[in-house]
Short mmCIF file of C-alpha atoms in Angstrom, two decimals:
data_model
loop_
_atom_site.label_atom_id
_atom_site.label_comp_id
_atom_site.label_asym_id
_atom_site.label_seq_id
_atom_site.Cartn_x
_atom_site.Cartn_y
_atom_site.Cartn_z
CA UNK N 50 -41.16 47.94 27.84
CA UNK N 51 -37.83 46.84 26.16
CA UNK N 52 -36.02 49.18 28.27
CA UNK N 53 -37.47 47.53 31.71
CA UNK N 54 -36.13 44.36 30.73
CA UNK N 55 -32.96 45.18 28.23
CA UNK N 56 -31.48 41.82 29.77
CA UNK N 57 -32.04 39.49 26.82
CA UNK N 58 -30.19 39.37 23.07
CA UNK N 59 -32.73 41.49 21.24
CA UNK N 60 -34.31 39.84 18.47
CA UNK N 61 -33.61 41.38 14.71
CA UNK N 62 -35.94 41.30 12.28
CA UNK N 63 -38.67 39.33 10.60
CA UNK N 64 -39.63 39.10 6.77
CA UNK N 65 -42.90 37.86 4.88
CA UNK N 66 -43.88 38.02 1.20
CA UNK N 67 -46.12 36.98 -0.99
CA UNK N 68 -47.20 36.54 -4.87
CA UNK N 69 -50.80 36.06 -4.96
CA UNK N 70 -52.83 37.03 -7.86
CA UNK N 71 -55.91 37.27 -6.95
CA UNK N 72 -55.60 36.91 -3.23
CA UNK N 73 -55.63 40.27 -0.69
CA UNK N 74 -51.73 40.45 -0.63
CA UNK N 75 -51.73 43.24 2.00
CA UNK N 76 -54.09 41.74 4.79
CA UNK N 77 -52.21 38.66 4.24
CA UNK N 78 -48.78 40.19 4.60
CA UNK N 79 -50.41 42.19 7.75
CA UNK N 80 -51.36 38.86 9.16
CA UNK N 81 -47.64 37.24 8.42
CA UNK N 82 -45.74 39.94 10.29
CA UNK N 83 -47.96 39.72 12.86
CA UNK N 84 -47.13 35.85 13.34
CA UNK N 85 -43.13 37.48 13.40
CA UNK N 86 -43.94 40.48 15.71
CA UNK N 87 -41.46 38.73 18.31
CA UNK N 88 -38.52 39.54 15.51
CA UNK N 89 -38.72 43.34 15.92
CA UNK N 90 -40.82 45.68 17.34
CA UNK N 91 -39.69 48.84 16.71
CA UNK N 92 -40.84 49.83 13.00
CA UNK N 93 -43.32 47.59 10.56
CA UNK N 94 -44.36 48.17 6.85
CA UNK N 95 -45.71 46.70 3.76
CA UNK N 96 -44.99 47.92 -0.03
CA UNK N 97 -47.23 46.19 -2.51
CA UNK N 98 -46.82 46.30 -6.29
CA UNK N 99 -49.75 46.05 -8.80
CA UNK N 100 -47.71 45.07 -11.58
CA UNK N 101 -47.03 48.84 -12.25
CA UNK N 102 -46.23 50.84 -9.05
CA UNK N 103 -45.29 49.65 -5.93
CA UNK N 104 -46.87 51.59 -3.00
CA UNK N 105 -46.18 51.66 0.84
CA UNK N 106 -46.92 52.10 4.04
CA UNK N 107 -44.62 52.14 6.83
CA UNK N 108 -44.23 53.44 10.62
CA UNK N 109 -42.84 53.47 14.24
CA UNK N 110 -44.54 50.47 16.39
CA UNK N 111 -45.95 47.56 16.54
CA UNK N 112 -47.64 45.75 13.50
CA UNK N 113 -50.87 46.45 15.18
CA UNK N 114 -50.22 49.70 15.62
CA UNK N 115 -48.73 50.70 12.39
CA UNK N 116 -51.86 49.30 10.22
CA UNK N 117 -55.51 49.74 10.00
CA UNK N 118 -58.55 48.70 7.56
CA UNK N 119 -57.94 51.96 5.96
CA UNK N 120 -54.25 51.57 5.13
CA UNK N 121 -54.09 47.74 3.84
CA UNK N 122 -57.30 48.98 1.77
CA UNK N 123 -54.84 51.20 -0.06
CA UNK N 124 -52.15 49.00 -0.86
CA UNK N 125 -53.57 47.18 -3.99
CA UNK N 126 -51.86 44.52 -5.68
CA UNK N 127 -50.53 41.02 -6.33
CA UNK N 128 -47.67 41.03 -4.80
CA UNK N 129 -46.22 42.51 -1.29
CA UNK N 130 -43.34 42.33 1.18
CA UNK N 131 -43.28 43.44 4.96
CA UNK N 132 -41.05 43.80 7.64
CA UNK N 133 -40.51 44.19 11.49
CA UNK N 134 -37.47 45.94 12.29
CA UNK N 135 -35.41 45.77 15.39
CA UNK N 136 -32.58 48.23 14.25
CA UNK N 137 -29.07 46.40 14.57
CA UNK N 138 -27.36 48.91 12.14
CA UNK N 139 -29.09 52.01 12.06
CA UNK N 140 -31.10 54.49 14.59
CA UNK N 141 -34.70 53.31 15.26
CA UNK N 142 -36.03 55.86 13.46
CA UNK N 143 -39.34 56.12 10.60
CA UNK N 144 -36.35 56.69 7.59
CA UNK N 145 -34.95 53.75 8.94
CA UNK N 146 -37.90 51.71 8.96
CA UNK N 147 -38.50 48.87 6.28
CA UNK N 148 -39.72 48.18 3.19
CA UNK N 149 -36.94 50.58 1.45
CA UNK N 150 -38.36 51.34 -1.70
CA UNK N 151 -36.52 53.19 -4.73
CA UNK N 152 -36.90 53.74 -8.29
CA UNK N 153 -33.51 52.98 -10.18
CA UNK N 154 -33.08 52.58 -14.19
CA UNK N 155 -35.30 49.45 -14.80
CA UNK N 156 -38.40 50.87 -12.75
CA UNK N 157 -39.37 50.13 -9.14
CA UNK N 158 -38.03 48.03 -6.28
CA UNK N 159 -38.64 47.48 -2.80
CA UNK N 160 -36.17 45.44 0.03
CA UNK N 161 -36.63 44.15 3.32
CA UNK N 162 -33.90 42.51 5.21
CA UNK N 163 -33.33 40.73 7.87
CA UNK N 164 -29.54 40.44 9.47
CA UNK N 165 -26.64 42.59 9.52
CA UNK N 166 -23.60 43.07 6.35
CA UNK N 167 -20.41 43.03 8.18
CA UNK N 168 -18.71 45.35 5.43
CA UNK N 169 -21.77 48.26 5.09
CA UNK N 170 -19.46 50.87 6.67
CA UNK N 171 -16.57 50.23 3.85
CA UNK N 172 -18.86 49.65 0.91
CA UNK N 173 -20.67 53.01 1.65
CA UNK N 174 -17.70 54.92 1.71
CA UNK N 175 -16.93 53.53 -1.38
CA UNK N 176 -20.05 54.35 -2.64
CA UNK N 177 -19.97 57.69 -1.57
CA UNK N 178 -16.45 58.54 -3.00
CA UNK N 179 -18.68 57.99 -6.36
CA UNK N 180 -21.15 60.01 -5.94
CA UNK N 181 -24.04 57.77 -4.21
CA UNK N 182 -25.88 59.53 -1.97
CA UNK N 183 -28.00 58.43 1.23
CA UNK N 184 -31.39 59.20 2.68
CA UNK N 185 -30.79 57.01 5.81
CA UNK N 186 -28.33 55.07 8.04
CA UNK N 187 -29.65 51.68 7.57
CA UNK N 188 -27.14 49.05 6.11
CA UNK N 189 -29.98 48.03 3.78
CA UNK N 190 -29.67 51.07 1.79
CA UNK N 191 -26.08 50.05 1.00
CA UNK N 192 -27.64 46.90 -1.14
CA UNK N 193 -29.98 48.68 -3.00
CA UNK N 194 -27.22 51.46 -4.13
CA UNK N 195 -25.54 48.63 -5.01
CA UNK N 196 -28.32 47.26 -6.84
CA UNK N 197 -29.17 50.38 -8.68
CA UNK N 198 -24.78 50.45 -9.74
CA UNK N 199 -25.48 47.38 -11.27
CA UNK N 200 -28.99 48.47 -13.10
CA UNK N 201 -28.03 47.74 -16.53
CA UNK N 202 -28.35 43.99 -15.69
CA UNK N 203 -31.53 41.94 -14.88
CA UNK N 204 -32.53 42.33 -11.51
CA UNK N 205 -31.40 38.65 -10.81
CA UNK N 206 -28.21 39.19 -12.00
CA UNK N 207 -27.78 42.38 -9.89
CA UNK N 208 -28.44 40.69 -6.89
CA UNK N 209 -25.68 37.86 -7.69
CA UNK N 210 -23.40 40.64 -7.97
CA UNK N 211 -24.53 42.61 -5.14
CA UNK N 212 -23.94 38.99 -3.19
CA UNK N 213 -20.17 39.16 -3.93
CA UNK N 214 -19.77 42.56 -2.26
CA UNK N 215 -21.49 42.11 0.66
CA UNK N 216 -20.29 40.21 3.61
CA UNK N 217 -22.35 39.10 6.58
CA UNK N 218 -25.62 37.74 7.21
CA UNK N 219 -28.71 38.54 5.25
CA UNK N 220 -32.48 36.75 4.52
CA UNK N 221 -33.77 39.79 2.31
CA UNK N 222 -36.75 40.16 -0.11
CA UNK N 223 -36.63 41.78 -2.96
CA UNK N 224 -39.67 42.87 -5.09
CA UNK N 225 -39.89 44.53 -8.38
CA UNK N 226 -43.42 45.43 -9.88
CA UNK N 227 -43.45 41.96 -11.11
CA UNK N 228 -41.61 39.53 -8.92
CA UNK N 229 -41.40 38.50 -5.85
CA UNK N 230 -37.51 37.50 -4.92
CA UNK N 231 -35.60 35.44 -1.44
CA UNK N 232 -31.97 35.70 -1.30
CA UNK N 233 -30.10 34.19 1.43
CA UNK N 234 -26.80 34.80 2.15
CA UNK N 235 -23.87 31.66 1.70
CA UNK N 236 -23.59 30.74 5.23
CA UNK N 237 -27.36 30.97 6.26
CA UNK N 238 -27.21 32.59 9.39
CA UNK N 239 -30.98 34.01 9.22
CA UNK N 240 -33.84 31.80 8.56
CA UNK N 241 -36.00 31.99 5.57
CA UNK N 242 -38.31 29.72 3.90
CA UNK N 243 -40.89 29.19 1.19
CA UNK N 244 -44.57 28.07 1.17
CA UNK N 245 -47.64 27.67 -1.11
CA UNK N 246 -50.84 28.97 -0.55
CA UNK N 247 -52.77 27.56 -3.46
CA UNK N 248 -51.39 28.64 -6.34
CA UNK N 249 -49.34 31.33 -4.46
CA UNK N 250 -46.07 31.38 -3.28
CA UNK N 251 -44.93 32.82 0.23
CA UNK N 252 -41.42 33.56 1.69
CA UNK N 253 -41.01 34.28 5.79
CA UNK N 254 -38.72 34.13 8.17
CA UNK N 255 -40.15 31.77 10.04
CA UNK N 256 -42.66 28.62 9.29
CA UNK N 257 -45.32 29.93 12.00
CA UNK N 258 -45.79 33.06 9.85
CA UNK N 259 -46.68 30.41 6.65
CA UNK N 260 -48.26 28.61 9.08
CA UNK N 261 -50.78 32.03 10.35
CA UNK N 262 -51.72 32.79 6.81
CA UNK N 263 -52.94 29.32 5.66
CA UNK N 264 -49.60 28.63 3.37
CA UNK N 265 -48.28 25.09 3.52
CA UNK N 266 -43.87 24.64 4.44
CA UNK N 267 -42.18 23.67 1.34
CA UNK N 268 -38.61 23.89 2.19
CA UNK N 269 -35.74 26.48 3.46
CA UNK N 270 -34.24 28.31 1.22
CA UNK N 271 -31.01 27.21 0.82
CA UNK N 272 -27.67 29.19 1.61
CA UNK N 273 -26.74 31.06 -1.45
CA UNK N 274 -30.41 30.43 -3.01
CA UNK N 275 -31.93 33.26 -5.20
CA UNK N 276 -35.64 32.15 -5.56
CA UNK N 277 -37.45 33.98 -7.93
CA UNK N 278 -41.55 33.96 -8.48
CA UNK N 279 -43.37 35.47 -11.43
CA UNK N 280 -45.76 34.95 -13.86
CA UNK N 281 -43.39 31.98 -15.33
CA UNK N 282 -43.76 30.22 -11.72
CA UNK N 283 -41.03 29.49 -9.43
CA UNK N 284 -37.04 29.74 -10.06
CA UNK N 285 -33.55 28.86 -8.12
CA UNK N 286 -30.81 30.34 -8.54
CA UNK N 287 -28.13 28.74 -6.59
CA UNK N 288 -24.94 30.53 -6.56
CA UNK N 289 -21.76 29.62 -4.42
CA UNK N 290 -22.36 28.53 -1.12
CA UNK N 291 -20.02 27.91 2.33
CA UNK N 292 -18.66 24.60 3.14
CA UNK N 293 -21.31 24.63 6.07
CA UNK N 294 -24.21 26.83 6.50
CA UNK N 295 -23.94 28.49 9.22
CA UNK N 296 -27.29 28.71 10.95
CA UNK N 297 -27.25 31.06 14.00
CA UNK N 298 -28.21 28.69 17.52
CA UNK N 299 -29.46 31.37 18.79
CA UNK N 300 -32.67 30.97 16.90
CA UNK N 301 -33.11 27.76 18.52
CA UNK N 302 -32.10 28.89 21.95
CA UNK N 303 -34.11 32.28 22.00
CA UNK N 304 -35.28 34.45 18.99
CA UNK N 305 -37.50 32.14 16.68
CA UNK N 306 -41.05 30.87 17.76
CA UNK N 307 -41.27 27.92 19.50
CA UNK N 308 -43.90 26.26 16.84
CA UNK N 309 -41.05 27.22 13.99
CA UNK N 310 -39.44 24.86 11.98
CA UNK N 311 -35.97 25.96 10.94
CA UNK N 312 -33.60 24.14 8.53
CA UNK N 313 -35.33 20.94 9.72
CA UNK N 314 -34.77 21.47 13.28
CA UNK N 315 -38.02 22.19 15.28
CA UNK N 316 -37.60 24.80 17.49
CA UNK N 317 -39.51 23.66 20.63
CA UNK N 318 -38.10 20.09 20.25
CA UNK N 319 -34.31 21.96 20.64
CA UNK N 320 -35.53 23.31 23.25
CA UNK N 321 -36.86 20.45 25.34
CA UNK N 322 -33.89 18.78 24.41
CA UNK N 323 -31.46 21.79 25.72
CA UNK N 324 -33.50 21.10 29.36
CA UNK N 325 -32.82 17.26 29.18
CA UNK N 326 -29.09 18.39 28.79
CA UNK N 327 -29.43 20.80 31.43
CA UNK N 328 -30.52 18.04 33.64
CA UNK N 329 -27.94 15.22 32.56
CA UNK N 330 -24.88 18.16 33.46
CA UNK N 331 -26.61 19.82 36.46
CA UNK N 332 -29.01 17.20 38.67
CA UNK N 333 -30.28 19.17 41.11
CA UNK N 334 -31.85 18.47 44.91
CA UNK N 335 -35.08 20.75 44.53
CA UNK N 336 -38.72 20.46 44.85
CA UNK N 337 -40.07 22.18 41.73
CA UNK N 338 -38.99 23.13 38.45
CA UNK N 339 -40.18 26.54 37.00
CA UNK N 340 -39.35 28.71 34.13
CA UNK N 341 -38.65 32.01 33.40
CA UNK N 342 -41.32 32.98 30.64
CA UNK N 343 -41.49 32.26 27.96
CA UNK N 344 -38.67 31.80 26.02
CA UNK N 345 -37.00 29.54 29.08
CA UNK N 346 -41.14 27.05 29.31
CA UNK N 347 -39.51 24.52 26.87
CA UNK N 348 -35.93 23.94 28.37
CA UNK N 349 -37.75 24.03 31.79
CA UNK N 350 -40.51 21.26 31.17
CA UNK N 351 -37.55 19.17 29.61
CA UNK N 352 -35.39 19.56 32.68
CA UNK N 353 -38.45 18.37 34.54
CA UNK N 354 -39.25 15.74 32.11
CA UNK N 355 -35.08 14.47 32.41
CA UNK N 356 -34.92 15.05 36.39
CA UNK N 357 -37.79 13.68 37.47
CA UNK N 358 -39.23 17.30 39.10
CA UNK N 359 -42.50 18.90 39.01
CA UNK N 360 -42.54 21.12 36.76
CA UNK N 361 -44.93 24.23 37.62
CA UNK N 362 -45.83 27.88 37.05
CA UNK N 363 -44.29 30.42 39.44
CA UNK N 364 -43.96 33.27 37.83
CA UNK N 365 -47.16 35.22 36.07
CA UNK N 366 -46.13 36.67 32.75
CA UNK N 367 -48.35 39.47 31.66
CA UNK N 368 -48.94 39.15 28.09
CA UNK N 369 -50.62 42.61 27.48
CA UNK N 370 -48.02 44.68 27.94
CA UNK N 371 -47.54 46.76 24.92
CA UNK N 372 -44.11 49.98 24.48
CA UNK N 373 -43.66 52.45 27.62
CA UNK N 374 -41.99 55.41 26.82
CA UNK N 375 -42.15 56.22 31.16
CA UNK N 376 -38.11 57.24 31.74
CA UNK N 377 -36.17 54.53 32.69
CA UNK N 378 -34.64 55.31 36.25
CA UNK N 379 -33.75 52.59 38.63
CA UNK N 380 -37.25 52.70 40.54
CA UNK N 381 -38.73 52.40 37.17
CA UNK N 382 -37.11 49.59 35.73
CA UNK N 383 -37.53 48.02 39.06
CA UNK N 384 -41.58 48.33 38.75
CA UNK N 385 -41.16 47.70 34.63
CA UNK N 386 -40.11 44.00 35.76
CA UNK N 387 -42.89 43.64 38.07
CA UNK N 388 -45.63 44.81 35.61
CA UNK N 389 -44.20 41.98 33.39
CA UNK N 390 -43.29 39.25 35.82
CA UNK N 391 -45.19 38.91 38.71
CA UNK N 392 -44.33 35.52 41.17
CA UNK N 393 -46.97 33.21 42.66
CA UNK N 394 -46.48 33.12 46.27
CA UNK N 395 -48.33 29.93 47.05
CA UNK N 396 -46.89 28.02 44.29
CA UNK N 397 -42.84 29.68 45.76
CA UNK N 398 -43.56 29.40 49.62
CA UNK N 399 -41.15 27.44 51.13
CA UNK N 400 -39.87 25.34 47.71
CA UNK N 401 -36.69 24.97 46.34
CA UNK N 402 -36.48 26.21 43.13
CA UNK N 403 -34.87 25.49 40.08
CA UNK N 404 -35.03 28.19 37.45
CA UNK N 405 -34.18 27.62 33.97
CA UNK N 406 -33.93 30.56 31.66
CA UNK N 407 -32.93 30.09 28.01
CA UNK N 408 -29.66 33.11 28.78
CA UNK N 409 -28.00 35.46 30.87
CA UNK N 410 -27.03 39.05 29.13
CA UNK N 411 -26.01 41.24 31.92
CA UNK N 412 -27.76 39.39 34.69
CA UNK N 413 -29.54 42.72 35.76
CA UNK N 414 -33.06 41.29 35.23
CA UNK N 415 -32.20 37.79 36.89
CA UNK N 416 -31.16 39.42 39.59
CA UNK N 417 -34.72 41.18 40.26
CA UNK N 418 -36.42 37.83 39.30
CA UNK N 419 -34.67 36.35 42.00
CA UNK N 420 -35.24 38.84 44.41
CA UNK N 421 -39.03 38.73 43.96
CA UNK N 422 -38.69 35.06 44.36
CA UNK N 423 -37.07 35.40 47.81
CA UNK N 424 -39.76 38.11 48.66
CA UNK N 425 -42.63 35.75 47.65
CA UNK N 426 -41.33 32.46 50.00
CA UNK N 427 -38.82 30.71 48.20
CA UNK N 428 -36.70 28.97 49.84
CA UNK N 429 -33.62 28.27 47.29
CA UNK N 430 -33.72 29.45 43.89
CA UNK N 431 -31.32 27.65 41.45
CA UNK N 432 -30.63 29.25 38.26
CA UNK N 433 -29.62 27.01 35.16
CA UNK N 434 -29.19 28.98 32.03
CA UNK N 435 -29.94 26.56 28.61
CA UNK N 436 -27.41 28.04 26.46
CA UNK N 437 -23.66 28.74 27.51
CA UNK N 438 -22.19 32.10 28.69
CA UNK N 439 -21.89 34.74 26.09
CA UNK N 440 -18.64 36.03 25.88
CA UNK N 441 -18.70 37.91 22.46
CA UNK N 442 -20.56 40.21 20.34
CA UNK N 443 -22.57 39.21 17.52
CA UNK N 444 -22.24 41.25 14.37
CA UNK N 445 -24.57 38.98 12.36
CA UNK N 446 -28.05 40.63 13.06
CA UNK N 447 -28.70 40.66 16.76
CA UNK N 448 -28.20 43.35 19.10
CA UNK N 449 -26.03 42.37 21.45
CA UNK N 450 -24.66 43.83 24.26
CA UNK N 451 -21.12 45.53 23.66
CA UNK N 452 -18.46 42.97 25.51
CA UNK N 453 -18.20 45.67 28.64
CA UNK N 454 -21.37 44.76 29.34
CA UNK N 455 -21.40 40.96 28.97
CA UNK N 456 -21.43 39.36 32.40
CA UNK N 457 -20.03 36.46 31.64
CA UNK N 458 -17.41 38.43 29.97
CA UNK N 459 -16.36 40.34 33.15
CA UNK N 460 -16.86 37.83 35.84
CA UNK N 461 -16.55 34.69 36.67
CA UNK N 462 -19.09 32.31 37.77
CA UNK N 463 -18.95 32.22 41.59
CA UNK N 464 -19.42 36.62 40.88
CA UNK N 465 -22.31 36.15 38.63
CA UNK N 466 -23.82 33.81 41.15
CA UNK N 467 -23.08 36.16 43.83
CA UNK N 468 -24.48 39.36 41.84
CA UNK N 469 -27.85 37.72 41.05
CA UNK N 470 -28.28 36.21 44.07
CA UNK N 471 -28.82 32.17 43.16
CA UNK N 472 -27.82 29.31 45.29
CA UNK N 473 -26.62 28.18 42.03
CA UNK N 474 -25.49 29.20 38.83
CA UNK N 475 -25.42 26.68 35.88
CA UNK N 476 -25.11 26.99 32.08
CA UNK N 477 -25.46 24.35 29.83
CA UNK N 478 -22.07 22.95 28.34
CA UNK N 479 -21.37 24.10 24.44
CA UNK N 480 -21.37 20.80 23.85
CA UNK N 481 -24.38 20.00 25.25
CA UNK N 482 -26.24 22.60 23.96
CA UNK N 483 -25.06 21.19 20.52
CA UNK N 484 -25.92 17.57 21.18
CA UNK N 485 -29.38 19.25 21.33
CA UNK N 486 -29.90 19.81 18.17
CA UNK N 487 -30.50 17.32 14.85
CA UNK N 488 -27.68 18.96 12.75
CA UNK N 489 -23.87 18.47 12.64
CA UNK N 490 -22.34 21.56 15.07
CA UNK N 491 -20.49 22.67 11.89
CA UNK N 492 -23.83 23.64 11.19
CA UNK N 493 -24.21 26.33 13.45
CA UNK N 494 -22.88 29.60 14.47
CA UNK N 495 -21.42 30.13 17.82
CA UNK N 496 -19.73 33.16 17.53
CA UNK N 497 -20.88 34.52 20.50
CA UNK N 498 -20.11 31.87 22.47
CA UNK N 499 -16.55 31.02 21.84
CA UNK N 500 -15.67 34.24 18.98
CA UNK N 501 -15.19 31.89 15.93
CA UNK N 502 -16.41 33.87 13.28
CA UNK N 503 -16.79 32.28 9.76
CA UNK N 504 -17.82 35.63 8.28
CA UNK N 505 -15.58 38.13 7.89
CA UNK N 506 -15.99 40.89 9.62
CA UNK N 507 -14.40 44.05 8.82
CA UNK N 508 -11.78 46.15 10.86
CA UNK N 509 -13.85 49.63 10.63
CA UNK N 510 -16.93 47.73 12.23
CA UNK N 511 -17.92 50.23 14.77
CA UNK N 512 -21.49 49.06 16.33
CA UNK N 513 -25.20 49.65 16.01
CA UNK N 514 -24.77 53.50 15.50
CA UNK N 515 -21.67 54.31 13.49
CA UNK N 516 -23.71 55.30 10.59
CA UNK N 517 -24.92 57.97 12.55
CA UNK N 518 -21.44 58.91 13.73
CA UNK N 519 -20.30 59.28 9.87
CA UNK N 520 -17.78 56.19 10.32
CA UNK N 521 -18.61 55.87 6.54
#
C-alpha cells in the first residue's frame, strides 16, 4: 500500500532486544517488533543466541507475516535481537534484511540498526581497497567489517572504535553469544531506551514496545552510551558525546507512536501541543475540526481544544489494509487512497473544514484527500500542516524525498495551495513547532527544515541506492 500513499517521510527502522534467562526470548522479541511495526515494514527478523550459537530467522514483510509458532519455536535461547527494516541505504531486498549476523575471530555476532552512517560509501571503499568483501548493500554491513578489523579487542572496545569511524545517526544492537549490547550514536538522533522485565533487561526503540512486552521504562540511553548486559548485570560505557543531542523532531511530529515516551518528551503530549500552536498562528472561521489519520488525531484534537472547534471524525481510516503489490498507475493510486481513506459524507456536508495533517511531502495525496472531501459535501476545506515545510533531505535514517520532489522546495505557498486544492494552506511556524516541545531547540534536529546539519555528511553521499550503483 506504501506506493498508494508515498506522500509521507517514510519511517526507518525499529529495534528490540532482550536478555532473559529463563524467559521465551523469541516470542517476546516477536511481540516487541510488533509494538514497532510502524518503523519499517519491509523486512523483519530475530537472531537469538543460546550462549553458544546464535541462530536466525529473517524475511520480506510484515512481522506477522515473517513469523509463525514454528519459527520462534526454533530460535532457542536467552538472549535475542529483532528488527523492522524500512531500507534507507540499501535495496529492500531478503540480503538486506536485518539481524546481520557473522562469525569474526572471537565467535558470533549479530547487529540490528536503526538510522543511516553518513560516511558508509567512503568507509567501504576503504574497506574494500583491503581486501573486505561484501554480501550486501546495506550500510550496516560496513560496521560489522569494521567490527571484525578490530577483532583482536573486546567486543566493547571494538565498538568504541568502530564509533570514531562512523559518522551519522545510529541506535544499533549488538549481540554476541553472551551479551546483549545498545550503542547510540553522540548526537542521538534515533531513539533507544532500556527497560526491566523482572530480572531481565530490554532495549527498543521506542517505550510502547517495553511497554507491549510487560518491561517497565528505565531511562534513554544516552548519546554516546554503550550499555552492556551479561551475566555480571548491567554496564555504561559512556564515551564522548555532542554538545547537544540531537534528537530528530520528526519523531515527535510523525514516525514514533503516539503512547512513546522519548528522551522525556511524550509523544502525544508534543503533539497536542503542536495543534494548540497551530491554532494560536492560524485561528480559523470554520465549523469543524478533523484530522487526517492518524498521525495528524493529536495535533487536530489540540487545535480544537486551543480554537474552540468541534473536533470530529470525517475521514474513515481502514486499518486492515496490509502490502499491494497491484501496479501503481494513476487510476490505481487514485483507488489505493480510497481503500485507505474513505470520507464521511454526513459528518462533511455542507461544513467548513479545517484539516490538520502532521506534513506535506509532495502534496500528491493531500490533493486527493481534498478532492474526496469536495466530492462528499464540504464546503471549505482548510489545510494546516503541524510541522513546517520541508525543504531538505534527511540523510540521518528517513527516506525522504530527493529535493526535486519536495513541494515546498519547488513552490511557493499560494502554488501548493493552488495544487492541492485548499482554501487555505498553513504550516506551523519553526518556532512554534519548537515551543511544543519540553526540551531546549538545541535539542533537536531540524535539518530538514532549515538544512543545518550537525553531522557531517560526506561529499560522495549519493542516496538510498548508491550501493547498488557501486558508488563505493
Amino acid at each position: 500500500m506504501n506506493q498508494f500513499l508515498d506522500d509521507k517521510l517514510h519511517e526507518e527502522c525499529g529495534v528490540f532486544g532482550i536478555y532473559g534467562p529463563k524467559l521465551d526470548v523469541a516470542t517476546l522479541t516477536y511481540y516487541g517488533l510488533y509494538a514497532l511495526q510502524h518503523r519499517g515494514q519491509e523486512s523483519a527478523g530475530i537472531a537469538v543466541s543460546d550462549g553458544k550459537l546464535i541462530n536466525l530467522h529473517k524475511n520480506m514483510g510484515l512481522v506477522a507475516e515473517v513469523f509463525n509458532e514454528d519459527n520462534l519455536n526454533k530460535l532457542k535461547g536467552y538472549i535475542a535481537i529483532g528488527h523492522v527494516r524500512y531500507s534507507t541505504t540499501g535495496a529492500p531486498s531478503l540480503v538486506n534484511a536485518q539481524p546481520l549476523s557473522f562469525r569474526y575471530l572471537r565467535g558470533m555476532v549479530a547487529l540490528a540498526h536503526n538510522g543511516n552512517l553518513t560516511n558508509a560509501n567512503d568507509l567501504r571503499y576503504s574497506l574494500g581497497t583491503t581486501g573486505s568483501v561484501f554480501q550486501s548493500t546495506s550500510d550496516t554491513e560496513v560496521m560489522i567489517n569494521l567490527i571484525a578489523r578490530y577483532g583482536q579487542n573486546p567486543i566493547e572496545e571494538a565498538l568504541m572504535k568502530c564509533m570514531i569511524d562512523i559518522k551519522g545517526a545510529y541506535s544499533m544492537l549488538v549481540m554476541t553469544e553472551d551479551k546483549l549490547i545498545g550503542v547510540r550514536d553522540s548526537y542521538g538522533v534515533r531513539p533507544l531506551c532500556l527497560g526491566k522485565l523482572g530480572d531481565s533487561y530490554c532495549l527498543a526503540s521506542e517505550s510502547c514496545a517495553l511497554d507491549t512486552v510487560g518491561a517497565t521504562f528505565m531511562r534513554d540511553v544516552e548519546p554516546g552510551e554503550i550499555i552492556v548486559i551479561d551475566a555480571n548485570g548491567l554496564k555504561s560505557i559512556k564515551t564522548m558525546a555532542a554538545p547537544h543531542r540531537n534528537l530528530c523532531v520528526f519523531e515527535l511530529v510523525y514516525l514514533a507512536r503516539p503512547d512513546s515516551v522519548i528522551d522525556g518528551e511524550a509523544v502525544n503530549i508534543a503533539r497536542r501541543e503542536m495543534g494548540k500552536q497551530l491554532a494560536r498562528e492560524k485561528l480559523l472561521d470554520a465549523d469543524i475540526v478533523m484530522s487526517v489519520p492518524d498521525s495528524g488525531t493529536a495535533a487536530a484534537v489540540g487545535y480544537a481544544e486551543e480554537s474552540g472547534l468541534p473536533y470530529k471524525e470525517g475521514l474513515m481510516k481502514n486499518r486492515y489494509i496490509g502490502r499491494t503489490f497491484i501496479q501503481p498507475s494513476q487510476k490505481m493510486r487514485d483507488i489505493g487512497v480510497r481503500l485507505k481513506l474513505n470520507p464521511i459524507g454526513h459528518v462533511l456536508k455542507d461544513q467548513r473544514v479545517v484539516l490538520v495533517d502532521d506534513s506535506l511531502v509532495r502534496g500528491t495525496t493531500s490533493k486527493k484527500i481534498i478532492q474526496m472531501m469536495r466530492n462528499a459535501g464540504a464546503k471549505e476545506v482548510h489545510l494546516l500542516i503541524s510541522s513546517p515545510p520541508i525543504i531538505y533531505p534527511c540523510y540521518y535514517g528517513i527516506d525522504t524525498s530527493a529535493r526535486a520532489e519536495l513541494i515546498a522546495a519547488q513552490k511557493e505557498l499560494e502554488e501548493i495551495k493552488k495544487y492541492i486544492g485548499a482554501d487555505t494552506l498553513h504550516y506551523l511556524s519553526l518556532d512554534g513547532m519548537l515551543s511544543a516541545t519540553k526540551s531546549a531547540r538545541e535539542n533537536f534536529c531540524v535539518a530538514c527544515f532549515n538544512g543545518d546539519y550537525k553531522i557531517e555528511i560526506s561529499k560522495n553521499i549519493e542516496g538510498k541506492y548508491a550501493l547498488e550503483r557501486g558508488m563505493a
